[in-house]
Amino acid sequence: EFKWISLFLTAVLQFTAAAEKLPLSFTVRVGDEVTLPCKNLIASQQNCEYTTWVFTHSNNTAAVVPVLLGQIGEDALSKSDRLSVTETCSLFIKKVTVEDVGYYFCHQYISEEHGPDSLVYLSVVTMTERKDADEVTLNCSVSTYGECEHTVKWLYEGKDVDKDMKTSQSGCYATVSFLDSHFSSKSNLKCEVSDIFSGNVQLFTFSPQSSGEKTARTDRSALDYIMLVMRVAELLLITVITVLLIRARGARR
Ligand SMILES: *[C@@H]1O[C@H](CO)[C@@H](O)[C@H](O)[C@H]1NC(C)=O
Ligand SMILES: *[C@@H]1O[C@H](CO)[C@@H](O)[C@H](O)[C@H]1NC(C)=O
């Protein structure tokens, strides 16, 4: 009995540890802003002087250093006016562009010692509209680092689009086509983007240009829920094992 319980407990502990190491992942629309958090912060810094952010663009060219020891890198990028470091040493990016897609490492460095780096992925949603005669096609696409780990689809009034509209889905984008006369407003059409790493499901209302408008329905969903269940299971198991051990001892006595 003990053997099985302890095997199971080990598996549970390993799973929770692995899940906690998953990188952070953010998906925002072109033109929006985003705050990339830095985990494992060294506590004693005044102006994030132990903090360096390193960015690897999705085209995998050499990494750049947007933030060096708390300062926005001079040579970093043309985008340096869009960057700032928050009080908690997070990297704040405004007017996000497709060029910002990639991964970001937050290094914590103080003399010799430093905490583990934290990793954040940034993905960007772009929406376009095309018109062929009477037919309008909307395209919602997600730019990511590496393989697409997102799912993208169009919803009409919160449901799958109906038969009057053609949809197609492929890789990291989805399109929907309909007759121009069919709609006066496209605002009932939303692009649903699910980010597997973060577990977030976000809804983006169609707009060809960026807008501040956000309809993010954020489900800190599956993963968080599983983690909670696992934690509860851990606690229960530990209790059960303790009780069994105490009983076993009592019996022996
Ligand atoms: C890769 O991305 C960088 C940073 O945005 C850009 O300057 C460079 O031109 C890109 N290189 C290629 C080959 O696309
Ligand atoms: C939708 O946009 C993506 C990214 O720009 C592009 O690769 C794809 O070909 C577009 N799809 C259609 C059907 O226009």
GROMACS .gro file of C-alpha atoms and ligand atoms in nm:
model
  281
    1GLU     CA    1   0.000   0.000   0.000
    2PHE     CA    2   0.266   0.245   0.106
    3LYS     CA    3   0.466   0.169  -0.204
    4TRP     CA    4   0.178   0.255  -0.434
    5ILE     CA    5   0.085   0.563  -0.241
    6SER     CA    6   0.438   0.693  -0.241
    7LEU     CA    7   0.480   0.620  -0.613
    8PHE     CA    8   0.162   0.811  -0.683
    9LEU     CA    9   0.264   1.095  -0.456
   10THR     CA   10   0.598   1.122  -0.635
   11ALA     CA   11   0.421   1.141  -0.970
   12VAL     CA   12   0.189   1.413  -0.840
   13LEU     CA   13   0.478   1.615  -0.701
   14GLN     CA   14   0.671   1.586  -1.025
   15PHE     CA   15   0.371   1.693  -1.226
   16THR     CA   16   0.308   2.004  -1.018
   17ALA     CA   17   0.676   2.096  -1.031
   18ALA     CA   18   0.682   2.060  -1.410
   19ALA     CA   19   0.364   2.260  -1.454
   20GLU     CA   20   0.504   2.542  -1.243
   21LYS     CA   21   0.806   2.564  -1.472
   22LEU     CA   22   0.599   2.624  -1.784
   23PRO     CA   23   0.701   2.951  -1.943
   24LEU     CA   24   0.469   3.245  -1.924
   25SER     CA   25   0.292   3.335  -2.244
   26PHE     CA   26   0.108   3.648  -2.350
   27THR     CA   27  -0.101   3.710  -2.659
   28VAL     CA   28  -0.197   4.066  -2.746
   29ARG     CA   29  -0.321   4.250  -3.050
   30VAL     CA   30  -0.101   4.469  -3.266
   31GLY     CA   31  -0.109   4.817  -3.115
   32ASP     CA   32  -0.197   4.702  -2.765
   33GLU     CA   33   0.032   4.717  -2.466
   34VAL     CA   34   0.164   4.435  -2.254
   35THR     CA   35   0.352   4.390  -1.928
   36LEU     CA   36   0.592   4.097  -1.923
   37PRO     CA   37   0.654   3.997  -1.562
   38CYS     CA   38   0.991   3.903  -1.421
   39LYS     CA   39   0.977   3.612  -1.180
   40ASN     CA   40   1.244   3.519  -0.924
   41LEU     CA   41   1.322   3.884  -0.852
   42ILE     CA   42   1.617   3.964  -0.630
   43ALA     CA   43   1.441   4.155  -0.357
   44SER     CA   44   1.695   4.417  -0.261
   45GLN     CA   45   1.700   4.629  -0.578
   46GLN     CA   46   1.600   4.996  -0.585
   47ASN     CA   47   1.580   5.060  -0.959
   48CYS     CA   48   1.591   4.712  -1.102
   49GLU     CA   49   1.970   4.744  -1.121
   50TYR     CA   50   2.007   4.365  -1.103
   51THR     CA   51   1.762   4.312  -1.386
   52THR     CA   52   1.844   4.249  -1.751
   53TRP     CA   53   1.591   4.160  -2.019
   54VAL     CA   54   1.704   3.971  -2.327
   55PHE     CA   55   1.483   3.937  -2.633
   56THR     CA   56   1.507   3.679  -2.908
   57HIS     CA   57   1.308   3.774  -3.215
   58SER     CA   58   1.092   3.506  -3.375
   59ASN     CA   59   1.323   3.505  -3.677
   60ASN     CA   60   1.588   3.372  -3.440
   61THR     CA   61   1.852   3.628  -3.524
   62ALA     CA   62   2.088   3.732  -3.248
   63ALA     CA   63   1.932   3.825  -2.918
   64VAL     CA   64   1.901   4.190  -2.827
   65VAL     CA   65   1.907   4.345  -2.484
   66PRO     CA   66   1.615   4.582  -2.438
   67VAL     CA   67   1.700   4.634  -2.071
   68LEU     CA   68   2.049   4.619  -1.928
   69LEU     CA   69   2.082   4.634  -1.549
   70GLY     CA   70   1.763   4.833  -1.514
   71GLN     CA   71   1.832   5.076  -1.799
   72ILE     CA   72   1.662   5.075  -2.137
   73GLY     CA   73   1.931   4.965  -2.381
   74GLU     CA   74   2.050   5.251  -2.603
   75ASP     CA   75   2.129   5.037  -2.900
   76ALA     CA   76   1.848   4.799  -2.817
   77LEU     CA   77   1.588   4.869  -3.075
   78SER     CA   78   1.422   5.147  -3.261
   79LYS     CA   79   1.139   5.068  -3.029
   80SER     CA   80   1.311   5.190  -2.717
   81ASP     CA   81   1.059   5.474  -2.681
   82ARG     CA   82   0.792   5.210  -2.652
   83LEU     CA   83   0.963   5.031  -2.366
   84SER     CA   84   0.982   5.090  -1.996
   85VAL     CA   85   1.065   4.900  -1.681
   86THR     CA   86   0.800   4.888  -1.413
   87GLU     CA   87   0.856   4.906  -1.038
   88THR     CA   88   0.851   4.528  -1.019
   89CYS     CA   89   1.109   4.512  -1.301
   90SER     CA   90   0.852   4.389  -1.551
   91LEU     CA   91   0.905   4.492  -1.911
   92PHE     CA   92   0.625   4.719  -2.031
   93ILE     CA   93   0.579   4.744  -2.409
   94LYS     CA   94   0.329   4.979  -2.565
   95LYS     CA   95   0.204   4.979  -2.924
   96VAL     CA   96   0.311   4.620  -2.972
   97THR     CA   97   0.410   4.525  -3.327
   98VAL     CA   98   0.472   4.194  -3.500
   99GLU     CA   99   0.844   4.272  -3.462
  100ASP     CA  100   0.806   4.220  -3.086
  101VAL     CA  101   0.708   3.855  -3.128
  102GLY     CA  102   0.957   3.615  -2.974
  103TYR     CA  103   1.073   3.524  -2.630
  104TYR     CA  104   1.201   3.737  -2.347
  105PHE     CA  105   1.433   3.628  -2.068
  106CYS     CA  106   1.453   3.813  -1.742
  107HIS     CA  107   1.795   3.765  -1.581
  108GLN     CA  108   1.854   3.851  -1.220
  109TYR     CA  109   2.218   3.915  -1.151
  110ILE     CA  110   2.394   4.029  -0.837
  111SER     CA  111   2.771   3.980  -0.823
  112GLU     CA  112   2.816   3.602  -0.848
  113GLU     CA  113   2.479   3.468  -0.752
  114HIS     CA  114   2.165   3.495  -0.952
  115GLY     CA  115   1.822   3.336  -0.943
  116PRO     CA  116   1.688   3.122  -1.224
  117ASP     CA  117   1.598   3.318  -1.539
  118SER     CA  118   1.234   3.356  -1.616
  119LEU     CA  119   1.104   3.311  -1.965
  120VAL     CA  120   0.808   3.486  -2.130
  121TYR     CA  121   0.670   3.426  -2.477
  122LEU     CA  122   0.497   3.707  -2.661
  123SER     CA  123   0.255   3.638  -2.947
  124VAL     CA  124   0.069   3.898  -3.149
  125VAL     CA  125  -0.274   3.895  -3.314
  126THR     CA  126  -0.323   4.075  -3.647
  127MET     CA  127  -0.657   4.124  -3.820
  128THR     CA  128  -0.704   4.218  -4.182
  129GLU     CA  129  -1.001   4.272  -4.411
  130ARG     CA  130  -1.016   4.200  -4.783
  131LYS     CA  131  -1.294   4.274  -5.026
  132ASP     CA  132  -1.355   4.083  -5.351
  133ALA     CA  133  -1.659   4.216  -5.529
  134ASP     CA  134  -1.939   4.160  -5.278
  135GLU     CA  135  -1.750   3.923  -5.059
  136VAL     CA  136  -1.567   4.033  -4.749
  137THR     CA  137  -1.296   3.817  -4.593
  138LEU     CA  138  -1.164   3.878  -4.247
  139ASN     CA  139  -0.837   3.720  -4.147
  140CYS     CA  140  -0.731   3.677  -3.786
  141SER     CA  141  -0.375   3.558  -3.752
  142VAL     CA  142  -0.143   3.497  -3.461
  143SER     CA  143   0.231   3.544  -3.496
  144THR     CA  144   0.424   3.329  -3.253
  145TYR     CA  145   0.774   3.220  -3.180
  146GLY     CA  146   0.832   2.881  -3.343
  147GLU     CA  147   0.546   2.646  -3.399
  148CYS     CA  148   0.196   2.768  -3.349
  149GLU     CA  149   0.071   2.657  -3.010
  150HIS     CA  150  -0.249   2.857  -3.036
  151THR     CA  151  -0.588   2.777  -3.175
  152VAL     CA  152  -0.767   3.045  -3.372
  153LYS     CA  153  -1.131   3.054  -3.479
  154TRP     CA  154  -1.411   3.294  -3.562
  155LEU     CA  155  -1.725   3.317  -3.353
  156TYR     CA  156  -2.051   3.485  -3.447
  157GLU     CA  157  -2.248   3.615  -3.150
  158GLY     CA  158  -2.043   3.389  -2.930
  159LYS     CA  159  -2.116   3.070  -3.127
  160ASP     CA  160  -1.953   2.890  -3.416
  161VAL     CA  161  -2.021   3.084  -3.735
  162ASP     CA  162  -2.330   2.969  -3.926
  163LYS     CA  163  -2.362   2.830  -4.277
  164ASP     CA  164  -2.402   3.166  -4.449
  165MET     CA  165  -2.038   3.231  -4.381
  166LYS     CA  166  -1.738   3.043  -4.504
  167THR     CA  167  -1.462   2.985  -4.259
  168SER     CA  168  -1.124   2.831  -4.292
  169GLN     CA  169  -0.859   2.755  -4.041
  170SER     CA  170  -0.501   2.672  -4.097
  171GLY     CA  171  -0.198   2.687  -3.879
  172CYS     CA  172  -0.213   3.005  -3.682
  173TYR     CA  173  -0.485   3.191  -3.869
  174ALA     CA  174  -0.855   3.170  -3.940
  175THR     CA  175  -1.061   3.348  -4.203
  176VAL     CA  176  -1.432   3.412  -4.236
  177SER     CA  177  -1.602   3.523  -4.558
  178PHE     CA  178  -1.952   3.660  -4.611
  179LEU     CA  179  -2.146   3.880  -4.850
  180ASP     CA  180  -2.109   4.245  -4.779
  181SER     CA  181  -2.486   4.291  -4.789
  182HIS     CA  182  -2.522   4.029  -4.520
  183PHE     CA  183  -2.400   4.249  -4.242
  184SER     CA  184  -2.413   4.606  -4.154
  185SER     CA  185  -2.190   4.548  -3.859
  186LYS     CA  186  -1.901   4.315  -3.808
  187SER     CA  187  -1.900   4.369  -3.438
  188ASN     CA  188  -2.082   4.040  -3.380
  189LEU     CA  189  -1.785   3.858  -3.522
  190LYS     CA  190  -1.508   3.780  -3.281
  191CYS     CA  191  -1.185   3.599  -3.319
  192GLU     CA  192  -1.122   3.349  -3.042
  193VAL     CA  193  -0.758   3.282  -2.964
  194SER     CA  194  -0.657   3.012  -2.716
  195ASP     CA  195  -0.308   3.015  -2.581
  196ILE     CA  196  -0.207   2.666  -2.468
  197PHE     CA  197   0.078   2.777  -2.242
  198SER     CA  198  -0.115   3.033  -2.045
  199GLY     CA  199  -0.451   2.858  -2.069
  200ASN     CA  200  -0.607   3.191  -2.167
  201VAL     CA  201  -0.891   3.215  -2.414
  202GLN     CA  202  -0.924   3.566  -2.553
  203LEU     CA  203  -1.184   3.719  -2.778
  204PHE     CA  204  -1.082   3.992  -3.021
  205THR     CA  205  -1.344   4.206  -3.190
  206PHE     CA  206  -1.271   4.271  -3.552
  207SER     CA  207  -1.096   4.595  -3.624
  208PRO     CA  208  -0.841   4.627  -3.901
  209GLN     CA  209  -0.642   4.880  -3.708
  210SER     CA  210  -0.547   4.845  -3.351
  211SER     CA  211  -0.777   4.982  -3.093
  212GLY     CA  212  -0.766   4.997  -2.721
  213GLU     CA  213  -1.081   4.791  -2.712
  214LYS     CA  214  -1.036   4.461  -2.544
  215THR     CA  215  -1.282   4.186  -2.491
  216ALA     CA  216  -1.053   3.947  -2.320
  217ARG     CA  217  -1.242   3.673  -2.150
  218THR     CA  218  -0.958   3.542  -1.948
  219ASP     CA  219  -0.995   3.188  -1.832
  220ARG     CA  220  -0.711   3.108  -1.603
  221SER     CA  221  -0.845   2.776  -1.697
  222ALA     CA  222  -0.746   2.418  -1.728
  223LEU     CA  223  -0.393   2.434  -1.602
  224ASP     CA  224  -0.469   2.637  -1.290
  225TYR     CA  225  -0.759   2.411  -1.214
  226ILE     CA  226  -0.547   2.098  -1.253
  227MET     CA  227  -0.281   2.251  -1.031
  228LEU     CA  228  -0.537   2.323  -0.764
  229VAL     CA  229  -0.672   1.969  -0.781
  230MET     CA  230  -0.318   1.834  -0.760
  231ARG     CA  231  -0.238   2.047  -0.458
  232VAL     CA  232  -0.551   1.928  -0.281
  233ALA     CA  233  -0.464   1.569  -0.376
  234GLU     CA  234  -0.114   1.619  -0.235
  235LEU     CA  235  -0.251   1.745   0.094
  236LEU     CA  236  -0.502   1.462   0.118
  237LEU     CA  237  -0.236   1.204   0.044
  238ILE     CA  238   0.002   1.347   0.297
  239THR     CA  239  -0.274   1.337   0.556
  240VAL     CA  240  -0.370   0.981   0.466
  241ILE     CA  241  -0.010   0.866   0.481
  242THR     CA  242   0.041   1.031   0.817
  243VAL     CA  243  -0.271   0.867   0.955
  244LEU     CA  244  -0.166   0.527   0.818
  245LEU     CA  245   0.181   0.563   0.964
  246ILE     CA  246   0.044   0.654   1.305
  247ARG     CA  247  -0.196   0.359   1.291
  248ALA     CA  248   0.077   0.119   1.183
  249ARG     CA  249   0.288   0.229   1.474
  250GLY     CA  250  -0.004   0.195   1.712
  251ALA     CA  251  -0.071  -0.160   1.587
  252ARG     CA  252   0.291  -0.259   1.632
  253ARG     CA  253   0.286  -0.131   1.983
  254LIG     C1  254   1.491   3.968  -3.766
  254LIG     O1  255   1.434   4.056  -3.670
  254LIG     C2  256   1.512   4.171  -3.644
  254LIG     C3  257   1.451   4.242  -3.526
  254LIG     O2  258   1.324   4.285  -3.549
  254LIG     C4  259   1.517   4.255  -3.772
  254LIG     O3  260   1.589   4.372  -3.748
  254LIG     C5  261   1.582   4.172  -3.881
  254LIG     O4  262   1.580   4.243  -4.003
  254LIG     C6  263   1.510   4.039  -3.899
  254LIG     N1  264   1.589   3.954  -3.987
  254LIG     C7  265   1.534   3.884  -4.084
  254LIG     C8  266   1.627   3.800  -4.165
  254LIG     O5  267   1.414   3.887  -4.110
  255LIG     C1  268  -0.409   3.541  -4.325
  255LIG     O1  269  -0.298   3.610  -4.270
  255LIG     C2  270  -0.181   3.530  -4.257
  255LIG     C3  271  -0.076   3.613  -4.189
  255LIG     O2  272  -0.059   3.736  -4.248
  255LIG     C4  273  -0.136   3.484  -4.394
  255LIG     O3  274  -0.022   3.403  -4.382
  255LIG     C5  275  -0.247   3.406  -4.459
  255LIG     O4  276  -0.210   3.368  -4.589
  255LIG     C6  277  -0.375   3.489  -4.462
  255LIG     N1  278  -0.480   3.404  -4.514
  255LIG     C7  279  -0.561   3.440  -4.611
  255LIG     C8  280  -0.657   3.339  -4.658
  255LIG     O5  281  -0.557   3.552  -4.659
   0.00000   0.00000   0.00000
